[in-house]
XYZ file of C-alpha atoms in Angstrom:
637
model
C 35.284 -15.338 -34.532
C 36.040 -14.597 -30.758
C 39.602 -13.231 -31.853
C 38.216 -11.271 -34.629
C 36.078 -9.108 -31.849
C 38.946 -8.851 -29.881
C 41.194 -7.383 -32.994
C 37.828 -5.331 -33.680
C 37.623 -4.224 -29.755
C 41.405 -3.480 -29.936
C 41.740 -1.074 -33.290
C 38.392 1.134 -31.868
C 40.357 1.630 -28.763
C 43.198 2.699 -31.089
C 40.962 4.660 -33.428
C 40.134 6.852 -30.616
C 43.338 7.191 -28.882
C 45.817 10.025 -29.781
C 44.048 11.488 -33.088
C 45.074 15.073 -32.384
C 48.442 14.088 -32.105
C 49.034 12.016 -35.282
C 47.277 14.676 -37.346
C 49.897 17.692 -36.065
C 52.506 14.970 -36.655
C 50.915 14.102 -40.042
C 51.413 17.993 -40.561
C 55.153 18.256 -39.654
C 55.712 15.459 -41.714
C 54.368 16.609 -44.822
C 55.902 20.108 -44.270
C 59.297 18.628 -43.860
C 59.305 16.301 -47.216
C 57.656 19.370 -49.196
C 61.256 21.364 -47.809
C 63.535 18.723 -48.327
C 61.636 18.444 -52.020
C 61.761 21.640 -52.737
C 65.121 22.583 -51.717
C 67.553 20.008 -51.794
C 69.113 18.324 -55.279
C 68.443 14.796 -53.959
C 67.947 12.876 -57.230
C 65.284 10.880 -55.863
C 61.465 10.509 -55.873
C 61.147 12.151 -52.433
C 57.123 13.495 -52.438
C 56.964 9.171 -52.871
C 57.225 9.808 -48.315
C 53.981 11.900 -48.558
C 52.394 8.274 -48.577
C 53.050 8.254 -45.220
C 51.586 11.120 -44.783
C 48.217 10.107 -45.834
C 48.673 6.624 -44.007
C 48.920 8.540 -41.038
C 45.835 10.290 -41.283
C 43.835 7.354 -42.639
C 44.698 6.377 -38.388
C 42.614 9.475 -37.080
C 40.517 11.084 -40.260
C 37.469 9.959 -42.091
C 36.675 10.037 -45.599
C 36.921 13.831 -45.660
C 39.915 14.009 -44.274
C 41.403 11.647 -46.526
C 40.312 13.113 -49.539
C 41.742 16.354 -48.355
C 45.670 15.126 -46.938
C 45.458 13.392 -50.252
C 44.731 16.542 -52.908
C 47.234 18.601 -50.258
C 50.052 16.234 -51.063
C 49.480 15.917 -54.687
C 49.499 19.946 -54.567
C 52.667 20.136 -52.712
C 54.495 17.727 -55.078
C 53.175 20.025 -58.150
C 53.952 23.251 -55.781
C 58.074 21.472 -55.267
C 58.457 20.412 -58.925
C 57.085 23.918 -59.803
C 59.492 25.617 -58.136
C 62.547 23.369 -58.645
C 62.059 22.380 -62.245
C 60.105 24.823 -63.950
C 59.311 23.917 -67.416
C 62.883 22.983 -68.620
C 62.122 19.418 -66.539
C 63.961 16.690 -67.915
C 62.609 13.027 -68.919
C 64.181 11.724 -65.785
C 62.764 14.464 -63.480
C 59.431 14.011 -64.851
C 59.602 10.165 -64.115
C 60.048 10.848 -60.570
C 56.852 13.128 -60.379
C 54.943 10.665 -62.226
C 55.798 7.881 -59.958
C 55.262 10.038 -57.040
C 51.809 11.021 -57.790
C 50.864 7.361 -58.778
C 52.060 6.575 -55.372
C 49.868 9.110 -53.759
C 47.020 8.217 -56.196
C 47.221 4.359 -55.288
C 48.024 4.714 -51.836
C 44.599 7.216 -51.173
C 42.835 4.567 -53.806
C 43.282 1.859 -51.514
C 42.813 3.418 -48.501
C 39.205 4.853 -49.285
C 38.543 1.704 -50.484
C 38.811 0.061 -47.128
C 37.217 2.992 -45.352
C 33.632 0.940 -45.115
C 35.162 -1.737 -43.682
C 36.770 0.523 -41.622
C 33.706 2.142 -40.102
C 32.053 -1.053 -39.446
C 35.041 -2.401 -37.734
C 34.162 0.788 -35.493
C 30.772 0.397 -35.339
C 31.047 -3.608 -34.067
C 33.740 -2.537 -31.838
C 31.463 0.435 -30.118
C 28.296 -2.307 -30.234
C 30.588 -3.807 -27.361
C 31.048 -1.533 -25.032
C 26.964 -0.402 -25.762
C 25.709 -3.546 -25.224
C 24.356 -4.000 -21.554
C 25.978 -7.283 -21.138
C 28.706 -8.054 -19.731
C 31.075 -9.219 -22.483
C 34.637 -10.617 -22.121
C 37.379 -12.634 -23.863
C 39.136 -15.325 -21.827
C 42.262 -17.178 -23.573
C 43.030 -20.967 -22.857
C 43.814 -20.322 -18.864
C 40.787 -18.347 -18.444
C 43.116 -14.946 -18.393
C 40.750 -12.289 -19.366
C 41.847 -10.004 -22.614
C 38.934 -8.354 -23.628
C 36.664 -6.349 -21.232
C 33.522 -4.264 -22.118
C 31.879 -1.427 -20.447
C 28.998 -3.550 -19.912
C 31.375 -6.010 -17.723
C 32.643 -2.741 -15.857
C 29.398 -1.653 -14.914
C 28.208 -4.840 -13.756
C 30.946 -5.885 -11.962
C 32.673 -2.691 -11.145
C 36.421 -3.778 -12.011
C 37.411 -1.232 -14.564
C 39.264 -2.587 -17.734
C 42.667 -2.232 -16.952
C 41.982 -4.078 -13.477
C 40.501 -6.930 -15.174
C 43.023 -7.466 -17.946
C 45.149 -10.135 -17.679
C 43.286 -12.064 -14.564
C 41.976 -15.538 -13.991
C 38.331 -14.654 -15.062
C 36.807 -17.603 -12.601
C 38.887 -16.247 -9.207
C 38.317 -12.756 -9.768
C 34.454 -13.519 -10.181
C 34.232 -16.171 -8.121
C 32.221 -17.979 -10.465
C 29.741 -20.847 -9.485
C 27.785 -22.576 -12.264
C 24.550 -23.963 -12.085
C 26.213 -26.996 -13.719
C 29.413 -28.622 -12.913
C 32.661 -27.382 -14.713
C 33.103 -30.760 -15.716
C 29.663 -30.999 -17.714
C 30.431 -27.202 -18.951
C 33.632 -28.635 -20.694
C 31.700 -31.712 -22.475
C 29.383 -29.116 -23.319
C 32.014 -27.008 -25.035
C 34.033 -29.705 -26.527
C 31.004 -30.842 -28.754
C 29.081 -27.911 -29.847
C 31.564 -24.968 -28.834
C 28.492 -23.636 -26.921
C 27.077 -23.834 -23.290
C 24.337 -21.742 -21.516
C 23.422 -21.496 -18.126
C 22.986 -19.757 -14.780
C 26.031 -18.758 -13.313
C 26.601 -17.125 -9.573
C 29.305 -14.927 -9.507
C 30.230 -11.474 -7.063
C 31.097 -8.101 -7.981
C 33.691 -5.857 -6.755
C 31.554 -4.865 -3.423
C 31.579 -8.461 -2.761
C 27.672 -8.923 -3.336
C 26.503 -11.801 -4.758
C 24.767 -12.018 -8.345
C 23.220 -14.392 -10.417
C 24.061 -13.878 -14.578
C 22.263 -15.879 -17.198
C 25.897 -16.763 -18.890
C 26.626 -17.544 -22.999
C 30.196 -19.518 -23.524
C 31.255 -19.509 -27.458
C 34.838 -21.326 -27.431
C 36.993 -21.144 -30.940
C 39.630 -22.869 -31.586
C 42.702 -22.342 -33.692
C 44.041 -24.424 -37.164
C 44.903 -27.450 -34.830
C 41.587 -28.151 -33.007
C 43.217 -26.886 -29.276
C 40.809 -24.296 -27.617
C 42.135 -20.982 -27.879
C 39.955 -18.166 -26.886
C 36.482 -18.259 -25.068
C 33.863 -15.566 -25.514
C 31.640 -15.103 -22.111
C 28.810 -13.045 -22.618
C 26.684 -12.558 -19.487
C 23.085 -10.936 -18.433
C 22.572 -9.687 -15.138
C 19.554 -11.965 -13.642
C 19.478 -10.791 -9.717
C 16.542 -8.761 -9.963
C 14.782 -10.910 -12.192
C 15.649 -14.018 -9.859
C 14.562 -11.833 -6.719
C 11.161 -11.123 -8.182
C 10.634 -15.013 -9.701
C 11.632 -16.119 -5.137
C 8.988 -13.804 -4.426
C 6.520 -14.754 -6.524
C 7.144 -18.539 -5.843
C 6.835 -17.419 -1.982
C 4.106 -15.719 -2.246
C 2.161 -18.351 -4.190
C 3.554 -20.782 -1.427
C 1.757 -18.509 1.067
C -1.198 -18.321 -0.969
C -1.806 -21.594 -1.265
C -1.433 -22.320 2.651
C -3.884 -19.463 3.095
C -6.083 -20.873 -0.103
C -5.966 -24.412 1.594
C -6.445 -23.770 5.281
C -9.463 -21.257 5.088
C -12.369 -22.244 6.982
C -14.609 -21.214 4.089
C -14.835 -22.665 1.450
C -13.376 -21.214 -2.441
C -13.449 -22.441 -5.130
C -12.293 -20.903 -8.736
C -13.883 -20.090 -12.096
C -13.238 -19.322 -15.441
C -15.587 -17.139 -16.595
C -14.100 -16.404 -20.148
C -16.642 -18.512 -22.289
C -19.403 -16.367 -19.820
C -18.054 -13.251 -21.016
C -17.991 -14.424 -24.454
C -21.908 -15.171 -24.068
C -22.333 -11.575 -22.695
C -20.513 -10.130 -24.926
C -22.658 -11.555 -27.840
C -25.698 -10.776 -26.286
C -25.003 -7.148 -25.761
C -24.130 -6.515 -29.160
C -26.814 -7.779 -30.699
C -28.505 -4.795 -28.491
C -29.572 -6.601 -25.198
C -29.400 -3.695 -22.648
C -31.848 -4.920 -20.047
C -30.431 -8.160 -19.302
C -32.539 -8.517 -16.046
C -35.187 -8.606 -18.125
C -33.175 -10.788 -20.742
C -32.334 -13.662 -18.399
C -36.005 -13.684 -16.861
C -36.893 -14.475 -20.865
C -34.470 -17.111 -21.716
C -34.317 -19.743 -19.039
C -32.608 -21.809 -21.809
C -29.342 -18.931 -22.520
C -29.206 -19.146 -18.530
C -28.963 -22.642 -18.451
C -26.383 -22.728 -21.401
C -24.528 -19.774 -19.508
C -24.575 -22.487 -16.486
C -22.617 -24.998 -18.281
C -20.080 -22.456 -19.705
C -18.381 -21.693 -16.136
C -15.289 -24.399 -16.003
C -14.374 -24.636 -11.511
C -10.776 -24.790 -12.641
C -9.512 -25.285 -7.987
C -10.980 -25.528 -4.864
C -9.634 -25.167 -1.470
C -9.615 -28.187 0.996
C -12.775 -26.732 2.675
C -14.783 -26.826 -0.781
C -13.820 -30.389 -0.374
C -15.323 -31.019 2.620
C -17.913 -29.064 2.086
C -19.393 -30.834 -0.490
C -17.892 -34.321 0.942
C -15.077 -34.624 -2.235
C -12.213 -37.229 -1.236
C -9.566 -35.174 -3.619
C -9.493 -32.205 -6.222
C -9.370 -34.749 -9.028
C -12.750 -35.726 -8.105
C -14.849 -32.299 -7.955
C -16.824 -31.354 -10.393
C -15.681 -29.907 -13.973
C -18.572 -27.344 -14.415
C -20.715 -25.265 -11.930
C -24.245 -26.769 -13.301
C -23.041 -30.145 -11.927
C -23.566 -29.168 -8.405
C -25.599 -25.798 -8.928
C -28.765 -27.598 -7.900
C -31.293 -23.961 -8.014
C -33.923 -23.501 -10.839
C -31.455 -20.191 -12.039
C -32.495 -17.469 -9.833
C -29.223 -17.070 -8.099
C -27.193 -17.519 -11.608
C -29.305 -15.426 -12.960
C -28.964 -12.641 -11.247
C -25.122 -13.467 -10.718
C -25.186 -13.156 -14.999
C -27.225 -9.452 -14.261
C -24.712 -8.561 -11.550
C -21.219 -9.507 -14.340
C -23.409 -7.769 -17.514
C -23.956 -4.540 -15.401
C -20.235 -3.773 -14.309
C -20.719 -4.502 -10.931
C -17.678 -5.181 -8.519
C -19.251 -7.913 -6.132
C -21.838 -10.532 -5.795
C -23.285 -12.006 -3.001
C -26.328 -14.484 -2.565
C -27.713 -17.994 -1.212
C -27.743 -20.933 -3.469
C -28.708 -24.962 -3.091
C -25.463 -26.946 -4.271
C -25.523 -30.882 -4.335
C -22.885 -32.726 -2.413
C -21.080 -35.557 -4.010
C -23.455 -37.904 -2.018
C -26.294 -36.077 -3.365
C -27.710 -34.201 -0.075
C -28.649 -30.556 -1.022
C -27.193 -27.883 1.142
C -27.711 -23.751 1.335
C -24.641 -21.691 0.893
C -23.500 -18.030 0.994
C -21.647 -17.414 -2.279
C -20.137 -13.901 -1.933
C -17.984 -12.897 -5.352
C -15.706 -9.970 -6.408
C -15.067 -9.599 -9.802
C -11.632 -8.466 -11.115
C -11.025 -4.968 -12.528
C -12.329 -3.874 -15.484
C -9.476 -5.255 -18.563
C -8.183 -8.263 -16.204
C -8.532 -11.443 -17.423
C -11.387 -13.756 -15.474
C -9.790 -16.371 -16.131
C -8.764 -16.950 -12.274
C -12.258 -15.695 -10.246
C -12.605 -16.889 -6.452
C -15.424 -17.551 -4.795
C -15.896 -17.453 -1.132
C -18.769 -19.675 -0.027
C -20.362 -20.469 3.414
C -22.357 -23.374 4.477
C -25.822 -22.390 6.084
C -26.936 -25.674 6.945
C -26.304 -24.874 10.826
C -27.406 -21.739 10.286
C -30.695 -23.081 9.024
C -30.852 -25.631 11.663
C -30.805 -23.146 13.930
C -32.730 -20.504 12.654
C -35.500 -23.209 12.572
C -34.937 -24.297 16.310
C -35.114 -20.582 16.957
C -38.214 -20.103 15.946
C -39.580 -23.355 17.562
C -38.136 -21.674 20.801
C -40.020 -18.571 19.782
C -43.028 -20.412 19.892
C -42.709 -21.901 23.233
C -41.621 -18.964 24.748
C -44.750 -16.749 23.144
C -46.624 -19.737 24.936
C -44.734 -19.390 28.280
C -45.336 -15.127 27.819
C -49.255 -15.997 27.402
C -49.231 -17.750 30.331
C -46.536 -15.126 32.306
C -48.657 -12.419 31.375
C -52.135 -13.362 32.892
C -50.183 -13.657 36.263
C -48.679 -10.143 35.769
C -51.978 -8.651 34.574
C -53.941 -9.737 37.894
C -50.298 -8.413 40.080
C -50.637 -5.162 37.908
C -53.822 -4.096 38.982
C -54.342 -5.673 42.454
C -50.966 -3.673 42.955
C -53.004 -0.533 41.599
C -56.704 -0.694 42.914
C -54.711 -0.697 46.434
C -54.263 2.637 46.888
C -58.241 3.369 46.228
C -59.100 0.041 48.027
C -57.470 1.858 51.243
C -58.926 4.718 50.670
C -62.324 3.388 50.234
C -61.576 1.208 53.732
C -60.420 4.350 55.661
C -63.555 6.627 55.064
C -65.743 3.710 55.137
C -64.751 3.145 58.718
C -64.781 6.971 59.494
C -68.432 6.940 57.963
C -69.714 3.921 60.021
C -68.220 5.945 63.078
C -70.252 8.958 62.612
C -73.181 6.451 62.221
C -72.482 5.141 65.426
C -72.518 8.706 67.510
C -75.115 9.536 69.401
C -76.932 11.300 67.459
C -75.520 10.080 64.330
C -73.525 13.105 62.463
C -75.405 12.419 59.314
C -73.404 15.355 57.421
C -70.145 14.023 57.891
C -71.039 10.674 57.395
C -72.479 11.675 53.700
C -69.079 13.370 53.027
C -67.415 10.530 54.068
C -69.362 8.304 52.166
C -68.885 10.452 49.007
C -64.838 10.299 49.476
C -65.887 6.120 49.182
C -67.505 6.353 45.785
C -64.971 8.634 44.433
C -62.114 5.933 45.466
C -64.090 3.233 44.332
C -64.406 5.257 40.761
C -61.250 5.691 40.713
C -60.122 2.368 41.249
C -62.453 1.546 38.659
C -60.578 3.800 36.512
C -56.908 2.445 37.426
C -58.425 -1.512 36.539
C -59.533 -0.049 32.842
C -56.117 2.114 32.313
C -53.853 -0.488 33.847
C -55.757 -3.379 31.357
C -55.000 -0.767 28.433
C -51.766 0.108 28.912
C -50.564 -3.954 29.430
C -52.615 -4.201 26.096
C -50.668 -1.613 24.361
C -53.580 0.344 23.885
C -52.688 4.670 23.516
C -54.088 5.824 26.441
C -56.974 8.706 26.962
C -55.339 11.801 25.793
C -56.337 14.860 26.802
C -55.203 18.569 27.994
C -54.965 18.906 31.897
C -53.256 20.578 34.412
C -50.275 19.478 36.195
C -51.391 20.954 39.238
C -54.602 19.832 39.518
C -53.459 16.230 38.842
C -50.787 16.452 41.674
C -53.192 18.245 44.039
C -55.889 15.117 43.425
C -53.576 12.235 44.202
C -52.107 13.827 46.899
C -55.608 13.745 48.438
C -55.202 10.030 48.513
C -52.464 10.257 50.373
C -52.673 12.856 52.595
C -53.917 10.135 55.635
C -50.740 8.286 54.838
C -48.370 11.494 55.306
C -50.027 12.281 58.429
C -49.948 8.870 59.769
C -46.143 8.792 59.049
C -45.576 12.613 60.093
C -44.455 13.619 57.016
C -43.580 17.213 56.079
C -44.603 17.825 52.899
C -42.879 20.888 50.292
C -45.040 21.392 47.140
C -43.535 24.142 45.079
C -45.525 24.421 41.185
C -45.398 27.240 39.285
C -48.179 29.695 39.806
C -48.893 29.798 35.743
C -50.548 26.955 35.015
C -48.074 24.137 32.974
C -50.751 22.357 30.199
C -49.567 19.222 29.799
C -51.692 16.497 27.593
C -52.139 12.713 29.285
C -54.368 10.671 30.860
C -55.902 11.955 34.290
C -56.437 8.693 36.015
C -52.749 7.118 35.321
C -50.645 9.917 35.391
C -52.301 10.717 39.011
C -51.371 6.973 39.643
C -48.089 7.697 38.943
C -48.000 10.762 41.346
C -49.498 8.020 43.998
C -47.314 5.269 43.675
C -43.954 7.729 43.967
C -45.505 9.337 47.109
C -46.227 6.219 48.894
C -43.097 4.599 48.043
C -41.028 7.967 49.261
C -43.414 7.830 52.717
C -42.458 3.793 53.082
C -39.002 4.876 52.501
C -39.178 7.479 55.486
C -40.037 4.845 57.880
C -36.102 4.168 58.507
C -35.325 8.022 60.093
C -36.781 9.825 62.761
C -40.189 11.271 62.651
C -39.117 14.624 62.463
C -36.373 14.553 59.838
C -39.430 12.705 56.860
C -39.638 15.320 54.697
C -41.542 15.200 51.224
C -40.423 17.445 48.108
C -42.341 17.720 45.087
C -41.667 20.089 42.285
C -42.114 21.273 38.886
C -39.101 23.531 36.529
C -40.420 24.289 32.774
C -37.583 23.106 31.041
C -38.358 24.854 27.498
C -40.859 22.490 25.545
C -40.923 20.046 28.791
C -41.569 20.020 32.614
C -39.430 18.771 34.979
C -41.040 17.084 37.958
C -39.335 16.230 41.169
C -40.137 13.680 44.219
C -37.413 14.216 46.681
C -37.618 12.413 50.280
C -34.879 12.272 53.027
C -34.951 8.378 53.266
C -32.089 6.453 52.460
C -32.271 6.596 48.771
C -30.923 3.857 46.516
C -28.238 2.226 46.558
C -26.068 1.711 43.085
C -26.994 -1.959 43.142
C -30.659 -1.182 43.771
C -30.496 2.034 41.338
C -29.273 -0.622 38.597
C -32.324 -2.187 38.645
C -34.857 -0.051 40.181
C -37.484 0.087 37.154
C -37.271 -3.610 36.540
C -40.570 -5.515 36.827
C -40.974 -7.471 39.808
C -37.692 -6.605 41.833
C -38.405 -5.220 45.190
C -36.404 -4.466 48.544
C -39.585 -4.699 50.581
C -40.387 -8.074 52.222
C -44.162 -7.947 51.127
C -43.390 -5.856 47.820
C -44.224 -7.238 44.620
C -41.845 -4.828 42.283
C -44.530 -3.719 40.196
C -44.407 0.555 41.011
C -41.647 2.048 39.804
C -42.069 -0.518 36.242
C -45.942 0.633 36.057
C -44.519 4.124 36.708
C -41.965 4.021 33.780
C -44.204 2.245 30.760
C -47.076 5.072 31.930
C -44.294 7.980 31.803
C -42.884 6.324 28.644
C -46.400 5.966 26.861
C -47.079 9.956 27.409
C -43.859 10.803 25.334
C -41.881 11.084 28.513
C -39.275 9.908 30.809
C -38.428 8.944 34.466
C -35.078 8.537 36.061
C -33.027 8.450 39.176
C -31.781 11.980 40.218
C -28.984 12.623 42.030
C -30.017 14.571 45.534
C -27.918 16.976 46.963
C -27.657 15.189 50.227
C -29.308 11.993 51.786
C -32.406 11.056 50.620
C -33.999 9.568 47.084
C -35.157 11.256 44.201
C -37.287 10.652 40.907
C -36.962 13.071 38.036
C -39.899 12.839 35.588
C -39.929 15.370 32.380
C -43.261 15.163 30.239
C -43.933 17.482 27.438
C -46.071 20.462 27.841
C -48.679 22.015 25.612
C -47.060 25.192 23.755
């Protein structure tokens, strides 16, 4: 068999080679008998050499052009007895024409008759150099004698490089099993397959799945062997990869500190599947109706892996030992299968929810199972699973809230203690106040005469300070209550000219210059009276206490109002020494103070009053030495 394809290789290649020229010497040839016929008195059959005439072309032509070399030469042997003979031919003469024709006739007989087997000699012989393979024919030392196109493209040796050497060096061919086993292999059957690594021409290595068919000739010895070999590199590249990248899938699967484990949820499908067409759209409302389908569902989903973390998880010594089925472990009444089943029905591409799961020593545990599904025509055979154990997270949520408890307890307690420091820190302004003209009424008491008049007046500035310190005690219980305070429309200058009565003993007593600058339209703002003037207070008194580190003559007090579109912008500037970033950090923070007998109440009061009127109060940033407090409240359009 191997030397028949090598005979069949050998006659396409001479098929194709040279057909132009044997058809103009075909041509000659005939021309030459049809003169020598024709016009010399040899006494011989001579158109018998048109014969090889038509062998020649049976080399090169087809069918056609058989037919037509042979009808030629039977015309030109008519065309030379024509002309030489005429009709006076003797018996003899017409002998030779007879047998001359018969010649033709048999010869072109003969030849069309092996024409088929002609053209699939040609056809088996072009199958070789089609085929992708690389094909080749090695004799008994391995020489090579037959080499395809296939074996040229692989390789890159064209064919008359190849031809004639030692198939094994030139390839440098290393089977996957030894030569020895090859040649047992060979020996019995005539046949051996395998992997074979071999190099090409650029000296790159590649891997060929390899066919040997040995024949043998009349006395058993090997004679030829036919190699016939597939190109495997990319194939082999693609199978390492995949192995490597299952190897690093299963580190990654293994060492995660979540747990996975892995469904298959074909027989779910199935159940869908069935369900929707028998025209179940609403399968929310379908699961909620058959707890016993759910169930049944349940028991469908096979846990075909898990991941070492699963394992501990749910305190399993070893895969073999996990559970076969989801219900086995699935400890809930359904709800979170349930609406897993909803989630799968409706298309969705993830699922995520809490579940109860038994462990293998039966202690019921919450986890996070989070899910994404596969795309839409991909098997679920393979689905993964990410789940999370909540137990500390429960265990902690729960001593969370036992801490909440305790600390709502200690808050109780804290804020009785900062009620009574909110509004003894408060009713101190008006207390002082109520002391000063107190002791400036009992003086005019004590003149001889008495000054009665100024004594009432005096005695009237008392009851409006104690009112008013009435008034801070109810606004300052409110406000720690949460309660809105009294809203109304007033004027920002008539609420900065009424606490700055309150103060006005305190800026003389200090010698401090005070700047008021307010816009001479009236700014409507709406608040509460009584604890935005506290407000007013507390920032003047703290800017005078401030003062007390630079000379009397450099205290000076700024306050100021800018509309600022739908707001006002109110400014307390002093020239003390302002705050320092450390003490600017936490300036509005309850209870932190610089002063030695301060209990870091103000500026905190000052902010949740500001804050409860829609506004806000910050640090500003003063031109020179000196603090400043930027309040902006909204104003009535």
């Amino acid at each position: 068999m191997n030397r028949r394809l090598g005979d069949l290789a050998l006659a396409g290649r001479r098929m194709r080679a040279g057909s132009r020229g044997k058809l103009a010497a075909a041509g000659i040839l005939a021309s030459a008998i049809f003169v020598v016929d024709t016009f010399t008195q040899l006494a011989s059959a001579v158109a018998v050499l048109y014969v090889i005439v038509i062998l020649i072309v049976d080399d090169t032509a087809g069918r056609r052009g058989i037919w037509f070399s042979s009808i030629t030469c039977v015309l030109m042997t008519s065309a030379s007895f024509a002309i030489v003979h005429g009709i006076d031919a003797g018996s003899e003469t017409v002998l030779r024409l007879i047998v001359s024709l018969s010649a033709i006739a048999a010869t072109s007989a003969l030849i069309l008759r092996g024409s088929a087997d002609r053209r699939v000699v040609e056809a088996q012989a072009r199958l070789l150099d089609i085929s992708g393979d690389a094909i080749f024919l090695r004799d008994r030392d391995d020489k090579i004698i037959l080499w395809n196109e296939g074996a040229e493209r692989i390789y890159g040796w064209r064919r008359e490089e190849a031809l004639g050497c030692n198939a094994h060096n030139l390839l440098g061919t290393r089977p996957s099993d030894p030569f020895e086993v090859i040649a047992a292999a060979l020996a019995t059957s005539g046949f051996w397959e395998g992997e074979l690594r071999q190099k090409n021409r650029d000296g790159r290595q590649i891997t060929v799945l390899s066919r040997w068919q040995q024949q043998r000739d009349g006395s058993g010895i090997a004679s030829t062997t036919l190699e016939s070999n597939t190109d495997i590199t990319m194939r082999k590249s693609i199978e390492e990869a995949l192995r490597s990248s299952e190897e690093r899938y299963r580190t990654i699967f293994n060492s995660l500190a979540i747990g996975i484990w892995e469904h298959d949820l074909r027989p779910l499908e199935t159940m869908i599947a069935a369900v929707r067409a028998a025209g179940v759209t609403d399968f929310r409302r379908y699961v909620a109706e058959h707890p016993a389908w759910v169930s049944q569902a349940r028991a469908s989903v096979a846990i075909t892996d898990v991941n070492d973390t699963a394992l501990r998880m749910l305190k399993v010594p070893a895969k073999q030992d996990f559970y076969r089925r989801l219900d086995e472990f699935l400890v809930d009444p359904g709800e979170s299968f349930a609406t897993f089943i909803v989630a799968m029905a409706e298309g969705r591409t993830s699922f995520e929810a809490e579940a109860a799961v038994r462990t293998l020593d039966g202690e019921t545990i919450r986890v996070l199972v989070a899910m994404r599904f596969p795309c839409r025509h991909t098997s679920l055979e393979r689905v993964h699973a990410s789940i999370l154990d909540l137990t500390q997270r429960v265990r902690m949520e729960e001593r969370l809230e036992e801490t909440r408890r305790e600390l709502e307890h200690a808050m109780r307690a804290a804020t009785m203690g900062e009620v009574s420091a909110s509004i003894a820190h408060e009713v101190n302004q008006p207390l002082s106040a109520i002391t000063t003209y107190a002791d400036a009424a009992r003086r005019w008491l004590r003149r001889d005469p008495p000054d009665m008049e100024e004594a009432r007046l005096a005695l009237d500035e008392v009851v409006v300070a104690a009112r008013h310190a009435g008034d801070v005690v109810k606004r300052v219980r409110s406000l720690l209550g949460k309660a809105t305070p009294d809203s109304a429309p007033l004027a920002l200058g008539a609420a900065v000219t009424q606490a700055l009565r309150f103060v006005e003993r305190d800026l003389a007593t200090h010698r401090v210059a005070l700047s008021v600058d307010l816009p001479e339209r009236p700014l409507m703002i709406e608040g509460d009276m009584i604890l935005l003037q506290q407000v007013f207070i507390n920032l003047m008194v703290n800017a005078v206490q401030a003062m007390e580190a630079v000379s009397a003559g450099a205290r000076r007090l700024s306050i100021s109002a800018v509309p600022e579109g739908d707001r006002v912008a109110i400014t307390f500037a002093d020239t003390g020494p302002g705050f320092p970033p450390e003490v600017a950090a936490r300036a509005f923070q309850a209870f932190f103070t610089t002063k030695d007998k301060g209990m870091g109440l103000g500026l905190s009061m000052c902010r949740s009053i500001i804050e409860a009127h829609r506004g806000t109060i910050v640090l500003g940033d003063p031109p020179g030495d000196g603090g400043t407090i930027l309040i902006r409240l909204p104003v009535i359009a």
